[in-house]
Amino acid sequence: MEGRARIFLLKSICVLTFLGVLSGCSLLRVDDAPSRVDDAPLQVDDAPLQVDNAPLRVDDTPYEDLEPVIKPELERRTISGVDIASENLEVGVFVGIMSIEDFGNSVVYGARLAYHITEDFFTEAAIGRTNADTTSFDDLNGGKDFLSDSERELTYYNISLGYNILPGEAFIGKGQAYNTALYVIAGIGNTDFADDNHFTVNVGAGYRFLLNDWIALRADFRDHMFDSVLPGNDNTTHNLEATGSISFFF
Amino acid sequence: MHLFLVTFILLQCLAAEVFAEEQYYKVMKVVVDGPYMEMRTGPGRGYPVFHVVDRGKEVSVIKRRTDWFMVQTERGKEGWVKRADMELTLTLDGEVPVPACRSRFWEFLASTLGGGCDVR
């Protein structure tokens, strides 16, 4: 008997709880606002939800005119305008060897200005100058110069777009790591050679080795291609160039 | 062709000037507001993460290269933080310190083609 009574009791509790939940927990709501219940107990019983809907608004003052409950004591600080420098420009000088097709190898030197658009892409303007060596024609011709000295001067300038294809680190010794990047680069420009201007396409690759965060050593390999009639036949010449440079970010 | 080159170089310099005017962060110190902030050895995703700054810690922003910011922790560690992580920081005023443009690419377009980008 005792067991049955207990089960009955538990069942009834369950049913009551369920009904309580179904009816929106009206009993609990009354518990939530006990002071209201004390003030107007009958009203609570009749319309318990209404009590909850408007618990505190007694007057009809619009919300905008009400005093805030918490007044934050905020004072906007004026930040002293120390701007953060951006270092997207890279300027550098280079020296190397350029092999002008049919004119031998000679020392080339010049300057570059790069602008880093994103971490991957950069644009670069470069100017370089070299003096062409003697061509085989000169040697065969018994010392008579094929080109005058001023004509032997080769000057090129170009703009290129580079892509940092392999950014990473190089390790020297156990405790030193340097940032590096292998990049591919291609561009267009002009080559002034033998008193003639040639539209030039350049393609190449390079390696940037950063000594710290703003000084870089670079090795560059480039093929400058332009159409030329020198020294006799009209063809596309490939003028290979290998340079080393030091550049600075600012 | 000379003129072309000179124009190009001038344009590049101008672009940099525009960035100087518009795109700098106007704050030097920020507080990490994300769960953590990764510091890399270089300004690029190819460089390894070597340090992590906890939420709530203060870092100084030293300089910027493309979308990467060089920051220094309170203990003096220096590393590069990507823009997305910088957007999860707060200034000392509790504001979000982000530049006007959505990405570096748009910044570049806005500076070269003119106009601003208030798309954020």
Coordinates of C-alpha atoms in Angstrom, one line a residue:
Chain A
M1 CA 0.0 0.0 0.0
E2 CA 2.7 2.4 1.0
G3 CA 4.4 1.9 -2.4
R4 CA 1.2 2.5 -4.3
A5 CA 0.5 5.7 -2.4
R6 CA 4.0 6.9 -3.1
I7 CA 3.6 6.2 -6.9
F8 CA 0.3 8.0 -6.9
L9 CA 1.8 11.0 -5.1
L10 CA 4.7 11.1 -7.6
K11 CA 2.3 10.8 -10.5
S12 CA 0.2 13.6 -9.4
I13 CA 3.2 15.8 -8.8
C14 CA 4.3 15.0 -12.4
V15 CA 0.9 15.8 -13.8
L16 CA 0.7 19.1 -11.8
T17 CA 4.2 20.1 -13.0
F18 CA 3.3 19.4 -16.6
L19 CA 0.1 21.4 -16.3
G20 CA 2.1 24.2 -14.7
V21 CA 4.5 24.3 -17.6
L22 CA 1.6 24.2 -20.1
S23 CA -0.2 27.1 -18.5
G24 CA 2.9 29.3 -18.9
C25 CA 4.1 28.7 -15.4
S26 CA 1.6 31.1 -14.0
L27 CA 2.4 29.9 -10.5
L28 CA 6.0 30.6 -10.9
R29 CA 5.3 34.0 -12.4
V30 CA 3.4 35.0 -9.4
D31 CA 6.4 33.9 -7.3
D32 CA 8.6 36.1 -9.5
A33 CA 6.8 39.2 -8.6
P34 CA 5.8 38.7 -5.0
S35 CA 5.4 42.4 -4.2
R36 CA 2.9 42.8 -6.9
V37 CA 1.0 39.8 -5.6
D38 CA 0.9 41.5 -2.2
D39 CA -0.4 44.7 -3.6
A40 CA -3.1 43.3 -5.9
P41 CA -3.4 39.6 -5.4
L42 CA -6.7 39.3 -7.2
Q43 CA -5.5 41.0 -10.3
V44 CA -2.5 38.7 -10.5
D45 CA -4.8 35.7 -10.4
D46 CA -7.0 37.2 -13.1
A47 CA -4.4 38.4 -15.5
P48 CA -1.0 37.3 -14.5
L49 CA 0.6 38.0 -17.8
Q50 CA -0.3 41.6 -17.9
V51 CA 1.5 42.1 -14.6
D52 CA 4.6 40.8 -16.2
N53 CA 4.3 42.9 -19.3
A54 CA 4.3 46.2 -17.5
P55 CA 6.1 45.6 -14.3
L56 CA 7.7 49.0 -13.7
R57 CA 6.1 51.6 -16.0
V58 CA 3.9 53.6 -13.7
D59 CA 3.9 57.0 -15.5
D60 CA 3.5 57.6 -19.2
T61 CA 6.8 59.4 -19.8
P62 CA 8.3 58.4 -23.1
Y63 CA 11.5 56.4 -22.9
E64 CA 13.6 59.2 -24.5
D65 CA 12.9 61.5 -21.6
L66 CA 13.7 59.0 -18.9
E67 CA 16.9 59.3 -17.0
P68 CA 19.3 56.4 -17.7
V69 CA 19.6 54.0 -14.8
I70 CA 23.3 53.8 -15.2
K71 CA 25.2 56.8 -16.2
P72 CA 28.5 55.8 -17.8
E73 CA 31.3 58.2 -16.9
L74 CA 33.0 58.1 -20.3
E75 CA 35.5 60.6 -21.4
R76 CA 36.7 60.2 -25.0
R77 CA 40.4 60.3 -25.0
T78 CA 42.0 62.1 -27.9
I79 CA 44.7 60.0 -29.2
S80 CA 47.9 61.9 -29.9
G81 CA 48.2 61.4 -33.6
V82 CA 51.4 59.3 -33.9
D83 CA 50.8 57.8 -37.3
I84 CA 52.0 54.3 -38.0
A85 CA 54.5 54.4 -40.9
S86 CA 53.8 52.2 -43.8
E87 CA 56.8 50.6 -45.5
N88 CA 55.6 49.6 -48.9
L89 CA 58.3 51.1 -51.0
E90 CA 61.6 49.4 -51.7
V91 CA 64.4 51.3 -53.3
G92 CA 67.6 49.6 -54.3
V93 CA 70.8 49.8 -56.4
F94 CA 72.1 46.9 -58.3
V95 CA 75.2 45.8 -60.1
G96 CA 75.8 42.7 -62.2
I97 CA 76.7 41.2 -65.5
M98 CA 74.6 41.5 -68.6
S99 CA 75.1 39.4 -71.7
I100 CA 74.0 41.4 -74.7
E101 CA 73.4 38.9 -77.6
D102 CA 76.3 39.0 -80.0
F103 CA 78.0 41.7 -77.9
G104 CA 79.6 39.8 -75.1
N105 CA 79.3 40.2 -71.4
S106 CA 79.6 43.5 -69.6
V107 CA 79.0 45.1 -66.2
V108 CA 75.5 46.5 -65.7
Y109 CA 74.4 48.8 -63.0
G110 CA 71.2 50.6 -62.2
A111 CA 68.5 51.3 -59.7
R112 CA 65.1 49.9 -58.8
L113 CA 62.0 51.2 -57.1
A114 CA 59.4 48.6 -56.0
Y115 CA 56.0 49.1 -54.5
H116 CA 54.5 46.3 -52.6
I117 CA 50.8 46.1 -53.3
T118 CA 50.1 43.1 -51.2
E119 CA 52.2 40.5 -49.5
D120 CA 52.2 38.6 -52.8
F121 CA 52.4 41.2 -55.6
F122 CA 54.7 44.1 -56.1
T123 CA 55.3 46.5 -59.0
E124 CA 58.8 47.6 -59.9
A125 CA 60.4 50.3 -62.0
A126 CA 64.0 49.8 -63.0
I127 CA 66.6 51.5 -65.0
G128 CA 69.9 50.0 -66.0
R129 CA 72.9 50.8 -68.0
T130 CA 75.8 48.9 -69.5
N131 CA 78.3 49.2 -72.3
A132 CA 78.3 46.6 -75.1
D133 CA 81.5 44.7 -75.6
T134 CA 82.9 44.0 -79.1
T135 CA 80.9 41.7 -81.4
S136 CA 82.3 39.0 -83.5
F137 CA 82.0 41.3 -86.5
D138 CA 84.4 43.7 -84.9
D139 CA 87.0 41.0 -84.4
L140 CA 86.6 39.7 -88.0
N141 CA 86.7 43.2 -89.4
G142 CA 90.2 43.8 -88.3
G143 CA 89.7 46.2 -85.6
K144 CA 87.2 48.5 -87.4
D145 CA 84.5 49.3 -84.9
F146 CA 81.0 48.2 -85.8
L147 CA 79.5 50.7 -83.3
S148 CA 80.7 53.9 -82.0
D149 CA 81.3 54.3 -78.3
S150 CA 78.1 56.2 -77.7
E151 CA 76.2 53.6 -79.7
R152 CA 77.6 50.8 -77.5
E153 CA 75.9 52.3 -74.5
L154 CA 72.8 50.3 -73.6
T155 CA 70.2 51.8 -71.4
Y156 CA 67.0 50.1 -70.4
Y157 CA 64.1 51.0 -68.3
N158 CA 61.1 48.9 -67.5
I159 CA 58.1 48.4 -65.3
S160 CA 57.4 44.9 -64.0
L161 CA 55.0 43.0 -61.9
G162 CA 56.4 40.6 -59.4
Y163 CA 54.9 37.7 -57.4
N164 CA 56.5 36.4 -54.2
I165 CA 56.1 32.7 -54.9
L166 CA 58.1 31.2 -52.1
P167 CA 58.2 33.3 -48.9
G168 CA 60.1 31.6 -46.1
E169 CA 63.1 31.6 -43.9
A170 CA 66.8 30.9 -44.4
F171 CA 68.9 29.7 -41.5
I172 CA 72.4 30.6 -41.0
G173 CA 74.0 28.8 -38.1
K174 CA 71.8 27.6 -35.2
G175 CA 70.5 30.8 -33.9
Q176 CA 69.9 32.9 -37.0
A177 CA 66.8 32.9 -39.2
Y178 CA 66.3 35.4 -42.0
N179 CA 63.2 36.1 -44.0
T180 CA 63.5 35.4 -47.7
A181 CA 61.3 35.3 -50.7
L182 CA 61.7 33.8 -54.1
Y183 CA 59.8 35.8 -56.7
V184 CA 59.0 35.7 -60.3
I185 CA 58.8 38.9 -62.3
A186 CA 57.9 40.0 -65.7
G187 CA 57.4 43.4 -67.4
I188 CA 57.7 45.6 -70.3
G189 CA 60.0 48.5 -71.1
N190 CA 62.3 50.1 -73.5
T191 CA 65.9 49.5 -74.4
D192 CA 68.0 52.2 -75.9
F193 CA 70.8 50.6 -77.8
A194 CA 72.8 51.5 -80.9
D195 CA 70.9 54.8 -81.3
D196 CA 67.7 52.9 -81.5
N197 CA 64.8 52.3 -79.2
H198 CA 63.5 48.7 -78.8
F199 CA 60.4 47.6 -77.1
T200 CA 61.6 45.1 -74.5
V201 CA 59.9 42.4 -72.6
N202 CA 61.6 41.1 -69.5
V203 CA 61.0 37.9 -67.6
G204 CA 62.9 36.5 -64.7
A205 CA 63.2 35.4 -61.1
G206 CA 64.9 36.6 -58.0
Y207 CA 65.6 36.0 -54.4
R208 CA 65.1 38.5 -51.7
F209 CA 67.1 38.0 -48.4
L210 CA 66.1 40.3 -45.6
L211 CA 68.9 41.2 -43.3
N212 CA 66.4 42.8 -40.9
D213 CA 62.9 44.1 -41.5
W214 CA 63.9 46.9 -43.8
I215 CA 67.3 46.0 -45.5
A216 CA 67.2 43.4 -48.2
L217 CA 69.9 41.7 -50.3
R218 CA 68.6 40.6 -53.7
A219 CA 69.8 38.4 -56.5
D220 CA 68.0 38.8 -59.8
F221 CA 68.1 36.9 -63.1
R222 CA 66.4 38.5 -66.0
D223 CA 66.0 38.0 -69.7
H224 CA 65.5 41.2 -71.7
M225 CA 64.0 40.3 -75.0
F226 CA 63.8 42.7 -77.9
D227 CA 63.9 42.6 -81.7
S228 CA 67.1 43.8 -83.2
V229 CA 68.7 43.9 -86.6
L230 CA 72.2 43.9 -85.1
P231 CA 74.7 42.8 -86.1
G232 CA 73.0 41.9 -89.3
N233 CA 70.0 39.7 -89.2
D234 CA 66.6 40.6 -87.8
N235 CA 65.7 38.4 -84.8
T236 CA 64.6 38.5 -81.2
T237 CA 67.6 38.8 -79.0
H238 CA 67.8 37.4 -75.5
N239 CA 69.9 39.5 -73.3
L240 CA 70.5 37.7 -70.0
E241 CA 71.3 39.6 -66.9
A242 CA 72.4 38.6 -63.4
T243 CA 72.5 41.2 -60.8
G244 CA 72.9 41.5 -57.0
S245 CA 71.5 44.4 -55.2
I246 CA 70.9 46.0 -51.8
S247 CA 67.5 47.6 -51.2
F248 CA 65.8 49.4 -48.4
F249 CA 62.1 49.5 -47.4
F250 CA 60.7 52.8 -46.4
Chain B
M1 CA 59.3 56.3 -72.8
H2 CA 61.3 58.5 -70.4
L3 CA 58.1 60.4 -69.7
F4 CA 56.3 57.1 -69.1
L5 CA 58.8 56.0 -66.6
V6 CA 58.9 59.3 -64.8
T7 CA 55.1 59.3 -64.6
F8 CA 55.1 55.8 -63.2
I9 CA 57.6 56.7 -60.5
L10 CA 55.7 59.8 -59.6
L11 CA 52.5 57.8 -59.5
Q12 CA 54.1 55.4 -57.1
C13 CA 55.3 58.1 -54.9
L14 CA 51.8 59.7 -55.0
A15 CA 50.2 56.5 -54.1
A16 CA 52.4 56.3 -51.1
E17 CA 51.5 59.8 -50.1
V18 CA 47.8 59.0 -50.4
F19 CA 48.3 56.1 -48.1
A20 CA 50.1 58.4 -45.7
E21 CA 47.0 60.7 -45.6
E22 CA 44.3 58.1 -45.4
Q23 CA 45.2 54.7 -44.5
Y24 CA 47.3 54.9 -41.4
Y25 CA 46.1 53.6 -38.2
K26 CA 45.7 56.5 -35.9
V27 CA 46.6 54.6 -32.8
M28 CA 49.8 53.2 -31.5
K29 CA 48.6 50.8 -28.8
V30 CA 45.9 48.3 -29.1
V31 CA 44.5 45.6 -26.8
V32 CA 44.0 42.1 -28.1
D33 CA 40.3 41.4 -28.2
G34 CA 40.2 38.0 -30.0
P35 CA 41.0 34.8 -28.2
Y36 CA 44.7 35.3 -29.1
M37 CA 46.9 37.1 -31.6
E38 CA 49.5 35.3 -33.7
M39 CA 52.9 37.0 -34.3
R40 CA 54.9 35.9 -37.3
T41 CA 58.5 36.5 -38.1
G42 CA 57.7 38.2 -41.4
P43 CA 55.0 40.1 -43.2
G44 CA 53.4 37.2 -45.0
R45 CA 51.6 34.0 -44.5
G46 CA 54.7 32.0 -45.5
Y47 CA 56.6 33.1 -42.4
P48 CA 56.2 31.0 -39.2
V49 CA 54.2 32.0 -36.1
F50 CA 56.7 32.3 -33.3
H51 CA 54.7 34.0 -30.6
V52 CA 51.1 34.3 -29.4
V53 CA 49.7 37.3 -27.5
D54 CA 46.9 36.5 -25.1
R55 CA 43.5 38.2 -25.1
G56 CA 43.5 41.4 -23.1
K57 CA 47.3 42.1 -23.5
E58 CA 48.4 45.4 -24.9
V59 CA 50.7 45.7 -27.9
S60 CA 52.3 48.7 -29.6
V61 CA 51.9 49.0 -33.4
I62 CA 55.2 50.0 -34.9
K63 CA 54.7 50.0 -38.7
R64 CA 52.8 48.5 -41.5
R65 CA 53.7 46.7 -44.7
T66 CA 50.9 45.8 -47.1
D67 CA 48.3 44.1 -44.9
W68 CA 50.7 43.2 -42.1
F69 CA 51.5 45.2 -39.0
M70 CA 54.6 45.0 -37.0
V71 CA 53.8 45.0 -33.3
Q72 CA 55.7 44.9 -30.1
T73 CA 54.5 43.2 -27.0
E74 CA 54.9 44.6 -23.5
R75 CA 57.9 42.3 -23.0
G76 CA 59.6 43.7 -26.1
K77 CA 58.9 40.9 -28.6
E78 CA 58.5 42.1 -32.2
G79 CA 56.6 40.4 -34.9
W80 CA 54.2 40.7 -37.7
V81 CA 50.4 40.5 -37.3
K82 CA 48.0 40.1 -40.2
R83 CA 45.2 42.6 -40.8
A84 CA 42.4 40.1 -39.8
D85 CA 44.0 39.8 -36.4
M86 CA 44.4 43.5 -36.1
E87 CA 40.7 43.9 -36.7
L88 CA 40.2 41.7 -33.5
T89 CA 41.9 44.3 -31.4
L90 CA 40.5 47.4 -29.6
T91 CA 42.1 50.8 -29.1
L92 CA 42.6 51.9 -25.6
D93 CA 39.2 53.7 -26.1
G94 CA 37.5 50.4 -26.8
E95 CA 37.1 51.1 -30.5
V96 CA 38.0 48.9 -33.4
P97 CA 41.0 50.2 -35.2
V98 CA 40.5 49.3 -38.8
P99 CA 41.4 51.3 -42.0
A100 CA 38.6 52.4 -44.3
C101 CA 39.1 49.9 -47.0
R102 CA 38.1 46.3 -47.0
S103 CA 41.4 45.0 -48.1
R104 CA 44.8 46.1 -49.2
F105 CA 43.9 45.5 -52.8
W106 CA 41.0 48.0 -52.6
E107 CA 43.2 50.5 -50.9
F108 CA 45.6 50.2 -53.8
L109 CA 42.8 50.7 -56.4
A110 CA 41.4 53.6 -54.5
S111 CA 44.7 55.3 -54.3
T112 CA 45.7 54.8 -57.9
L113 CA 42.3 55.4 -59.5
G114 CA 41.3 58.1 -57.0
G115 CA 38.4 58.3 -54.7
G116 CA 38.1 56.7 -51.3
C117 CA 36.6 53.5 -50.0
D118 CA 34.2 53.7 -47.1
V119 CA 32.9 50.3 -47.8
R120 CA 33.6 49.0 -44.4

